[in-house]
Amino acid sequence: MIHYQNNETADKNNRLYKLGTLIDDVMINSNNCMIPSEIMTCIDESVIPFTGRLLFKQYIKNKRHKYGIKLFKLCIPPNYTISIKVYSGKEATVDGSTNLVMELTDPFLNFGRAMVVDNWYTSIELAEILGQHDTYLIGTLRANRKSNPKEIIKKKIKKGRII
């Protein structure tokens, strides 16, 4: 048996406390081998197949493995993960998407890079925050996002155009 954390001194509010700093240590050491270029490809979610008992196990009907542990990942070309966050049941809100992106990208901000994200993460708020950190956002904006300005939602654009 391998123990990564002393149970008596652990933070019991953190659902991943048994892993200690294992995930962070692996990401720090692997990132010493790979530095992102000017485009960080995506932030997306993945599922590690798991059917056992776990409080934060997810069921996602449109994934190949429907039950498992959900991960949020920041990736760069060529298919390399540079930051991971394990979903433990706290990032389910729209506001959580901005916080999640900022947490995953924190070590890679202020270098003039661009980040490509899917429409679940894209928001005006995120673009403004990343802009303050000399990082650019590329993504499709959902029309039903609460914080969207009305002049942007009502704007009709032709195919291939951007605003």
Coordinates of N, CA, C and O in Angstrom, one line a residue:
M1 N 0.8 -1.2 0.0 CA 0.0 0.0 0.0 C 0.9 1.2 0.0 O 1.9 1.3 0.7
I2 N 0.5 2.2 -0.7 CA 1.2 3.5 -0.8 C 0.4 4.6 -0.2 O -0.8 4.7 -0.5
H3 N 1.0 5.3 0.7 CA 0.3 6.5 1.4 C 1.0 7.7 0.9 O 2.2 7.9 1.0
Y4 N 0.2 8.7 0.5 CA 0.7 10.0 0.0 C 0.4 11.1 1.1 O 0.9 12.2 1.0
Q5 N -0.4 10.8 2.1 CA -0.8 11.8 3.0 C -1.0 11.2 4.4 O -1.6 10.1 4.5
N6 N -0.7 11.9 5.4 CA -0.9 11.4 6.8 C -2.4 11.7 7.1 O -2.8 12.9 7.0
N7 N -3.2 10.8 7.4 CA -4.6 10.9 7.7 C -4.9 11.9 8.9 O -5.9 12.6 8.9
E8 N -4.1 11.9 9.9 CA -4.3 12.8 11.0 C -4.1 14.2 10.7 O -4.8 15.1 11.3
T9 N -3.2 14.6 9.9 CA -2.9 16.0 9.6 C -3.5 16.5 8.3 O -3.3 17.6 7.9
A10 N -4.3 15.7 7.6 CA -4.8 16.0 6.3 C -6.1 16.9 6.4 O -6.7 17.0 7.4
D11 N -6.3 17.7 5.4 CA -7.5 18.6 5.3 C -8.6 17.7 4.8 O -8.7 17.4 3.7
K12 N -9.5 17.4 5.7 CA -10.7 16.5 5.4 C -11.7 17.2 4.5 O -12.5 16.5 3.9
N13 N -11.7 18.5 4.3 CA -12.6 19.2 3.4 C -12.2 19.0 2.0 O -13.1 19.1 1.1
N14 N -11.0 18.7 1.7 CA -10.5 18.4 0.4 C -10.8 16.9 0.1 O -10.2 16.0 0.7
R15 N -11.6 16.7 -0.9 CA -12.0 15.3 -1.2 C -10.8 14.5 -1.8 O -10.8 13.3 -1.9
L16 N -9.7 15.1 -2.3 CA -8.6 14.5 -2.8 C -7.4 14.4 -1.9 O -6.3 14.2 -2.3
Y17 N -7.7 14.6 -0.6 CA -6.6 14.7 0.4 C -5.7 13.5 0.5 O -4.5 13.6 0.8
K18 N -6.2 12.3 0.2 CA -5.4 11.1 0.2 C -4.3 11.1 -0.8 O -3.3 10.4 -0.6
L19 N -4.5 11.8 -1.9 CA -3.4 11.9 -2.9 C -2.3 12.9 -2.5 O -1.3 12.9 -3.2
G20 N -2.5 13.7 -1.5 CA -1.5 14.7 -1.1 C -1.2 15.6 -2.2 O -2.1 16.1 -2.9
T21 N 0.1 15.8 -2.5 CA 0.5 16.7 -3.6 C 0.9 15.9 -4.9 O 1.6 16.4 -5.7
L22 N 0.5 14.6 -5.0 CA 0.9 13.8 -6.1 C 0.6 14.4 -7.5 O 1.5 14.5 -8.3
I23 N -0.6 14.8 -7.7 CA -1.0 15.4 -9.0 C -0.2 16.7 -9.3 O 0.3 16.8 -10.4
D24 N -0.1 17.5 -8.3 CA 0.7 18.8 -8.5 C 2.2 18.4 -8.8 O 2.8 19.0 -9.7
D25 N 2.8 17.5 -8.1 CA 4.2 17.1 -8.3 C 4.4 16.5 -9.7 O 5.4 16.9 -10.4
V26 N 3.5 15.7 -10.1 CA 3.6 15.1 -11.5 C 3.5 16.2 -12.6 O 4.3 16.2 -13.5
M27 N 2.6 17.2 -12.4 CA 2.4 18.2 -13.4 C 3.7 19.2 -13.4 O 4.1 19.6 -14.5
I28 N 4.2 19.5 -12.2 CA 5.4 20.3 -12.2 C 6.6 19.7 -12.8 O 7.3 20.3 -13.7
N29 N 6.8 18.4 -12.5 CA 7.9 17.7 -13.1 C 7.8 17.5 -14.6 O 8.7 17.6 -15.4
S30 N 6.6 17.2 -15.1 CA 6.4 17.0 -16.5 C 6.4 18.3 -17.3 O 6.9 18.4 -18.4
N31 N 6.0 19.4 -16.7 CA 6.1 20.7 -17.3 C 7.5 21.3 -17.5 O 7.7 22.2 -18.2
N32 N 8.4 20.7 -16.7 CA 9.8 21.1 -16.9 C 10.3 20.6 -18.3 O 11.3 21.1 -18.8
C33 N 9.6 19.6 -18.9 CA 10.0 19.1 -20.2 C 9.4 19.8 -21.3 O 9.8 19.7 -22.5
M34 N 8.3 20.5 -21.1 CA 7.5 21.1 -22.2 C 7.1 22.5 -21.8 O 6.4 22.7 -20.8
I35 N 7.4 23.5 -22.7 CA 7.0 24.8 -22.5 C 6.0 25.2 -23.6 O 6.2 24.9 -24.8
P36 N 4.8 25.8 -23.3 CA 3.8 26.1 -24.3 C 4.3 27.1 -25.3 O 5.1 28.0 -24.9
S37 N 3.9 27.0 -26.6 CA 4.2 28.0 -27.6 C 3.2 29.1 -27.4 O 2.6 29.3 -26.4
E38 N 3.0 29.9 -28.5 CA 2.1 31.0 -28.3 C 0.6 30.6 -28.3 O -0.3 31.4 -27.9
I39 N 0.2 29.4 -28.6 CA -1.2 29.0 -28.5 C -1.3 27.8 -27.6 O -0.6 26.7 -27.8
M40 N -2.1 27.9 -26.6 CA -2.5 26.8 -25.8 C -3.8 26.3 -26.3 O -4.8 27.0 -26.4
T41 N -3.8 25.0 -26.8 CA -4.8 24.5 -27.7 C -6.2 24.5 -27.0 O -7.1 25.0 -27.6
C42 N -6.4 23.9 -25.9 CA -7.7 23.9 -25.4 C -7.8 23.6 -23.9 O -6.8 23.1 -23.3
I43 N -8.9 24.0 -23.3 CA -9.3 23.5 -22.0 C -10.5 22.7 -22.2 O -11.5 23.1 -22.8
D44 N -10.5 21.4 -21.8 CA -11.6 20.6 -22.0 C -11.7 19.6 -20.9 O -10.8 19.5 -20.1
E45 N -12.7 18.8 -20.9 CA -12.8 17.8 -19.9 C -12.7 16.4 -20.4 O -12.9 16.1 -21.6
S46 N -12.2 15.5 -19.6 CA -12.0 14.1 -20.0 C -12.5 13.2 -18.8 O -12.7 13.7 -17.7
V47 N -12.7 12.0 -19.1 CA -13.2 11.1 -18.1 C -12.3 9.9 -18.0 O -12.0 9.2 -18.9
I48 N -11.8 9.6 -16.7 CA -11.1 8.4 -16.5 C -12.1 7.3 -16.1 O -12.9 7.5 -15.1
P49 N -12.2 6.2 -16.8 CA -13.2 5.2 -16.5 C -13.1 4.7 -15.1 O -12.0 4.3 -14.7
F50 N -14.2 4.6 -14.4 CA -14.2 4.1 -13.0 C -15.6 3.8 -12.6 O -16.5 4.6 -12.8
T51 N -15.8 2.5 -12.2 CA -17.2 2.1 -11.8 C -17.3 1.8 -10.3 O -18.4 1.4 -9.9
G52 N -16.3 2.0 -9.5 CA -16.3 1.7 -8.1 C -17.1 2.8 -7.4 O -17.7 3.6 -7.9
R53 N -17.0 2.7 -6.1 CA -17.7 3.7 -5.2 C -16.8 4.9 -5.0 O -15.7 4.8 -4.5
L54 N -17.3 6.0 -5.3 CA -16.6 7.3 -5.1 C -17.6 8.4 -5.1 O -18.5 8.5 -5.9
L55 N -17.5 9.3 -4.1 CA -18.5 10.4 -3.9 C -18.6 11.3 -5.1 O -19.7 11.8 -5.5
F56 N -17.5 11.6 -5.8 CA -17.5 12.5 -6.9 C -17.4 11.8 -8.3 O -17.1 12.5 -9.3
K57 N -17.8 10.5 -8.4 CA -17.9 9.8 -9.6 C -19.0 10.5 -10.5 O -20.0 10.8 -10.0
Q58 N -18.7 10.6 -11.8 CA -19.6 11.3 -12.7 C -20.3 10.3 -13.7 O -19.7 9.3 -14.0
Y59 N -21.5 10.6 -14.1 CA -22.1 9.9 -15.2 C -22.3 11.0 -16.3 O -23.0 12.0 -16.1
I60 N -21.7 10.7 -17.4 CA -21.8 11.6 -18.6 C -22.2 10.8 -19.8 O -21.5 9.9 -20.3
K61 N -23.5 11.0 -20.2 CA -24.1 10.1 -21.2 C -23.4 10.1 -22.6 O -23.5 9.2 -23.3
N62 N -22.8 11.3 -23.0 CA -22.3 11.3 -24.3 C -20.8 11.0 -24.4 O -20.2 11.2 -25.5
K63 N -20.2 10.5 -23.4 CA -18.8 10.0 -23.4 C -18.8 8.5 -23.7 O -19.7 7.8 -23.4
R64 N -17.6 8.1 -24.2 CA -17.5 6.6 -24.5 C -17.6 5.8 -23.2 O -18.2 4.8 -23.1
H65 N -16.9 6.3 -22.1 CA -16.9 5.7 -20.8 C -17.9 6.5 -20.0 O -17.5 7.6 -19.6
K66 N -19.1 6.0 -19.7 CA -20.1 6.9 -19.2 C -19.9 7.2 -17.7 O -20.3 8.2 -17.2
Y67 N -19.3 6.3 -16.9 CA -19.0 6.5 -15.5 C -17.5 6.7 -15.3 O -16.7 6.0 -15.8
G68 N -17.2 7.7 -14.5 CA -15.8 7.8 -14.2 C -15.5 9.1 -13.4 O -16.3 9.8 -12.9
I69 N -14.2 9.4 -13.4 CA -13.7 10.6 -12.7 C -13.4 11.6 -13.7 O -12.7 11.4 -14.7
K70 N -14.0 12.8 -13.5 CA -13.9 13.9 -14.5 C -12.7 14.7 -14.3 O -12.4 15.1 -13.1
L71 N -11.9 15.0 -15.3 CA -10.7 15.8 -15.3 C -10.9 17.1 -16.1 O -11.5 16.9 -17.3
F72 N -10.5 18.2 -15.7 CA -10.4 19.4 -16.6 C -8.9 19.5 -16.9 O -8.0 19.4 -16.1
K73 N -8.6 19.7 -18.2 CA -7.2 19.7 -18.7 C -6.9 20.9 -19.5 O -7.7 21.3 -20.3
L74 N -5.7 21.4 -19.4 CA -5.2 22.4 -20.3 C -4.1 21.7 -21.2 O -3.2 21.1 -20.6
C75 N -4.3 21.8 -22.5 CA -3.5 21.0 -23.4 C -2.8 22.0 -24.4 O -3.3 23.1 -24.6
I76 N -1.6 21.5 -24.9 CA -0.9 22.2 -25.9 C -0.5 21.3 -27.0 O -0.5 20.0 -26.8
P77 N -0.2 21.8 -28.2 CA 0.2 20.9 -29.3 C 1.6 20.3 -28.9 O 2.4 20.9 -28.3
P78 N 1.9 19.1 -29.2 CA 1.1 18.0 -29.8 C 0.5 17.1 -28.8 O 1.2 16.2 -28.3
N79 N -0.7 17.3 -28.4 CA -1.5 16.5 -27.5 C -0.8 16.3 -26.2 O -0.7 15.2 -25.7
Y80 N -0.4 17.3 -25.6 CA 0.3 17.3 -24.3 C -0.4 18.0 -23.2 O -0.8 19.2 -23.4
T81 N -0.7 17.4 -22.1 CA -1.4 18.0 -21.0 C -0.5 18.7 -20.1 O 0.5 18.1 -19.6
I82 N -0.7 20.0 -19.9 CA 0.2 20.8 -19.0 C -0.4 21.2 -17.7 O 0.3 21.7 -16.8
S83 N -1.7 21.0 -17.5 CA -2.3 21.3 -16.3 C -3.6 20.5 -16.1 O -4.4 20.3 -17.1
I84 N -3.8 19.9 -14.9 CA -5.0 19.1 -14.6 C -5.7 19.5 -13.4 O -5.0 19.9 -12.4
K85 N -7.0 19.4 -13.4 CA -7.8 19.6 -12.1 C -8.8 18.5 -12.1 O -9.5 18.3 -13.1
V86 N -8.8 17.8 -11.0 CA -9.8 16.7 -10.8 C -11.1 17.3 -10.4 O -11.1 18.1 -9.4
Y87 N -12.2 17.0 -11.0 CA -13.5 17.5 -10.6 C -14.0 16.8 -9.4 O -14.0 15.6 -9.3
S88 N -14.2 17.6 -8.3 CA -14.7 16.9 -7.1 C -16.0 17.5 -6.6 O -16.3 17.5 -5.4
G89 N -16.8 18.0 -7.6 CA -18.1 18.5 -7.3 C -18.3 19.9 -6.9 O -19.4 20.3 -6.4
K90 N -17.4 20.8 -7.2 CA -17.5 22.2 -6.8 C -17.5 23.2 -8.0 O -17.8 24.3 -7.8
E91 N -17.2 22.8 -9.2 CA -17.1 23.7 -10.3 C -18.3 23.7 -11.2 O -18.2 24.0 -12.4
A92 N -19.5 23.3 -10.7 CA -20.6 23.1 -11.6 C -21.3 24.4 -12.1 O -22.2 24.4 -12.9
T93 N -20.9 25.6 -11.6 CA -21.6 26.8 -12.0 C -20.9 27.5 -13.1 O -19.8 27.2 -13.4
V94 N -21.6 28.4 -13.8 CA -21.0 29.1 -14.9 C -19.8 30.0 -14.4 O -18.8 30.1 -15.0
D95 N -20.0 30.6 -13.2 CA -18.9 31.4 -12.6 C -17.7 30.5 -12.4 O -16.6 30.9 -12.4
G96 N -17.9 29.2 -12.1 CA -16.9 28.3 -11.9 C -16.0 28.1 -13.1 O -14.8 27.7 -13.0
S97 N -16.6 28.2 -14.3 CA -15.8 28.0 -15.5 C -14.7 29.1 -15.6 O -13.6 28.7 -16.0
T98 N -15.0 30.3 -15.3 CA -13.9 31.4 -15.3 C -12.9 31.1 -14.3 O -11.7 31.1 -14.5
N99 N -13.3 30.7 -13.1 CA -12.3 30.4 -12.0 C -11.5 29.2 -12.4 O -10.3 29.2 -12.1
L100 N -12.1 28.2 -13.0 CA -11.4 27.0 -13.4 C -10.3 27.3 -14.5 O -9.2 26.9 -14.4
V101 N -10.7 28.1 -15.5 CA -9.7 28.5 -16.5 C -8.5 29.3 -15.9 O -7.4 29.0 -16.2
M102 N -8.8 30.2 -15.0 CA -7.8 31.0 -14.3 C -6.9 30.1 -13.5 O -5.7 30.3 -13.4
E103 N -7.5 29.1 -12.8 CA -6.6 28.2 -12.0 C -5.7 27.3 -12.9 O -4.6 27.1 -12.5
L104 N -6.3 26.8 -14.0 CA -5.5 25.9 -14.8 C -4.4 26.7 -15.6 O -3.3 26.2 -15.8
T105 N -4.6 28.0 -15.9 CA -3.7 28.7 -16.7 C -2.7 29.6 -15.9 O -1.9 30.3 -16.5
D106 N -2.9 29.7 -14.6 CA -2.2 30.7 -13.8 C -0.6 30.7 -14.1 O -0.1 31.8 -14.3
P107 N 0.0 29.5 -14.2 CA 1.5 29.6 -14.4 C 1.9 30.1 -15.8 O 3.0 30.4 -16.1
F108 N 0.9 30.1 -16.8 CA 1.2 30.3 -18.2 C 0.7 31.7 -18.6 O 0.7 32.0 -19.8
L109 N 0.3 32.5 -17.7 CA -0.3 33.9 -18.1 C 0.9 34.9 -18.3 O 2.0 34.6 -17.9
N110 N 0.6 36.0 -18.8 CA 1.5 37.2 -19.0 C 2.7 36.9 -19.9 O 3.7 37.4 -19.8
F111 N 2.4 36.0 -20.9 CA 3.4 35.8 -21.9 C 2.9 36.1 -23.4 O 3.6 35.7 -24.3
G112 N 1.8 36.7 -23.5 CA 1.2 37.0 -24.8 C 0.7 35.8 -25.6 O 0.6 35.8 -26.8
R113 N 0.3 34.8 -24.9 CA -0.2 33.6 -25.6 C -1.7 33.7 -25.9 O -2.4 34.5 -25.3
A114 N -2.2 32.8 -26.7 CA -3.6 32.7 -27.0 C -4.1 31.4 -26.5 O -3.4 30.4 -26.6
M115 N -5.4 31.4 -26.0 CA -6.0 30.2 -25.5 C -7.2 29.9 -26.3 O -8.1 30.8 -26.5
V116 N -7.4 28.6 -26.8 CA -8.6 28.2 -27.5 C -9.4 27.4 -26.6 O -8.9 26.4 -26.0
V117 N -10.7 27.8 -26.3 CA -11.6 27.0 -25.4 C -12.9 26.8 -26.1 O -13.2 27.4 -27.1
D118 N -13.7 25.8 -25.6 CA -15.0 25.6 -26.2 C -16.0 26.5 -25.5 O -15.7 27.3 -24.7
N119 N -17.3 26.4 -26.0 CA -18.2 27.5 -25.7 C -18.7 27.4 -24.2 O -19.3 28.3 -23.7
W120 N -18.4 26.3 -23.5 CA -18.8 26.3 -22.1 C -17.9 27.2 -21.3 O -18.4 27.8 -20.3
Y121 N -16.7 27.5 -21.7 CA -15.8 28.3 -20.9 C -15.8 29.8 -21.4 O -15.4 30.7 -20.7
T122 N -16.1 30.0 -22.7 CA -16.0 31.3 -23.3 C -17.0 32.3 -22.7 O -18.2 32.0 -22.6
S123 N -16.5 33.5 -22.3 CA -17.4 34.5 -21.8 C -16.6 35.9 -21.9 O -15.4 35.9 -22.0
I124 N -17.4 37.0 -21.9 CA -16.8 38.3 -22.0 C -15.9 38.5 -20.7 O -14.8 39.0 -20.8
E125 N -16.4 38.1 -19.6 CA -15.7 38.2 -18.3 C -14.3 37.6 -18.4 O -13.3 38.1 -18.0
L126 N -14.3 36.3 -18.9 CA -13.0 35.6 -19.0 C -12.1 36.3 -20.0 O -10.9 36.4 -19.7
A127 N -12.6 36.8 -21.1 CA -11.8 37.5 -22.1 C -11.1 38.7 -21.5 O -10.0 39.0 -21.7
E128 N -11.9 39.5 -20.7 CA -11.4 40.7 -20.0 C -10.3 40.3 -19.0 O -9.3 41.0 -18.9
I129 N -10.6 39.3 -18.2 CA -9.6 38.9 -17.2 C -8.3 38.4 -17.8 O -7.2 38.8 -17.4
L130 N -8.4 37.6 -18.8 CA -7.2 37.1 -19.5 C -6.5 38.3 -20.2 O -5.3 38.3 -20.2
G131 N -7.2 39.2 -20.8 CA -6.6 40.4 -21.4 C -5.8 41.2 -20.4 O -4.7 41.7 -20.8
Q132 N -6.2 41.3 -19.2 CA -5.4 42.0 -18.2 C -4.1 41.2 -17.9 O -3.2 41.8 -17.4
H133 N -4.1 39.9 -18.2 CA -2.8 39.1 -18.0 C -2.1 38.9 -19.3 O -1.4 37.9 -19.4
D134 N -2.3 39.7 -20.3 CA -1.6 39.6 -21.6 C -1.8 38.2 -22.2 O -0.9 37.6 -22.8
T135 N -3.0 37.7 -22.1 CA -3.4 36.4 -22.7 C -4.7 36.6 -23.5 O -5.6 37.3 -23.0
Y136 N -4.8 36.0 -24.7 CA -5.9 36.2 -25.6 C -6.8 35.0 -25.6 O -6.3 33.8 -25.4
L137 N -8.1 35.2 -25.8 CA -9.1 34.1 -25.8 C -9.7 33.9 -27.1 O -10.1 34.9 -27.8
I138 N -9.8 32.7 -27.6 CA -10.4 32.3 -28.9 C -11.5 31.3 -28.5 O -11.2 30.3 -27.9
G139 N -12.7 31.6 -28.9 CA -13.8 30.6 -28.6 C -15.1 31.2 -29.1 O -15.2 32.3 -29.5
T140 N -16.1 30.3 -29.2 CA -17.5 30.7 -29.6 C -18.3 31.1 -28.3 O -18.3 30.4 -27.4
L141 N -18.9 32.2 -28.4 CA -19.7 32.8 -27.3 C -21.1 32.3 -27.4 O -21.8 32.5 -28.4
R142 N -21.6 31.7 -26.3 CA -23.0 31.3 -26.3 C -23.9 32.5 -26.1 O -23.6 33.4 -25.3
A143 N -25.0 32.5 -26.9 CA -25.9 33.7 -26.9 C -26.6 33.8 -25.6 O -27.0 34.8 -25.1
N144 N -26.8 32.6 -24.9 CA -27.6 32.7 -23.6 C -26.8 32.8 -22.4 O -27.3 32.7 -21.3
R145 N -25.6 33.2 -22.5 CA -24.7 33.5 -21.3 C -25.2 34.7 -20.6 O -25.5 35.8 -21.2
K146 N -25.4 34.7 -19.3 CA -26.0 35.7 -18.5 C -25.3 37.1 -18.6 O -25.9 38.1 -18.7
S147 N -24.0 37.0 -18.6 CA -23.2 38.3 -18.5 C -22.9 38.9 -19.9 O -22.2 39.9 -20.0
N148 N -23.5 38.4 -21.0 CA -23.2 38.9 -22.3 C -23.9 40.3 -22.5 O -25.1 40.4 -22.2
P149 N -23.2 41.3 -23.1 CA -23.8 42.5 -23.4 C -24.8 42.3 -24.5 O -24.6 41.5 -25.4
K150 N -26.0 43.0 -24.4 CA -27.0 42.8 -25.4 C -26.6 43.2 -26.8 O -27.0 42.7 -27.8
E151 N -25.7 44.3 -27.0 CA -25.3 44.7 -28.3 C -24.5 43.6 -29.0 O -24.5 43.6 -30.2
I152 N -23.8 42.8 -28.3 CA -23.1 41.7 -28.9 C -24.0 40.5 -29.3 O -23.9 40.0 -30.4
I153 N -25.0 40.2 -28.5 CA -25.9 39.1 -28.8 C -26.8 39.5 -30.0 O -27.0 38.6 -30.8
K154 N -27.2 40.7 -30.1 CA -28.1 41.1 -31.2 C -27.3 41.3 -32.5 O -28.0 41.4 -33.6
K155 N -26.0 41.4 -32.4 CA -25.2 41.7 -33.6 C -25.3 40.5 -34.6 O -25.1 39.4 -34.2
K156 N -25.7 40.8 -35.8 CA -25.7 39.7 -36.9 C -24.4 39.8 -37.6 O -24.0 40.8 -38.2
I157 N -23.7 38.6 -37.6 CA -22.4 38.6 -38.4 C -22.5 37.5 -39.4 O -23.3 36.5 -39.3
K158 N -21.8 37.7 -40.5 CA -21.8 36.7 -41.6 C -20.7 35.7 -41.3 O -19.8 35.8 -40.5
K159 N -20.9 34.6 -42.0 CA -20.0 33.4 -41.8 C -18.5 33.9 -42.1 O -18.2 34.5 -43.1
G160 N -17.6 33.5 -41.2 CA -16.2 33.8 -41.3 C -15.8 35.1 -40.7 O -14.6 35.4 -40.7
R161 N -16.8 35.9 -40.2 CA -16.5 37.2 -39.6 C -16.4 37.1 -38.1 O -16.9 36.2 -37.5
I162 N -15.6 38.0 -37.5 CA -15.5 37.9 -36.0 C -15.7 39.3 -35.5 O -15.6 40.3 -36.2
I163 N -16.1 39.4 -34.2 CA -16.2 40.7 -33.5 C -15.5 40.7 -32.2 O -15.3 39.6 -31.7

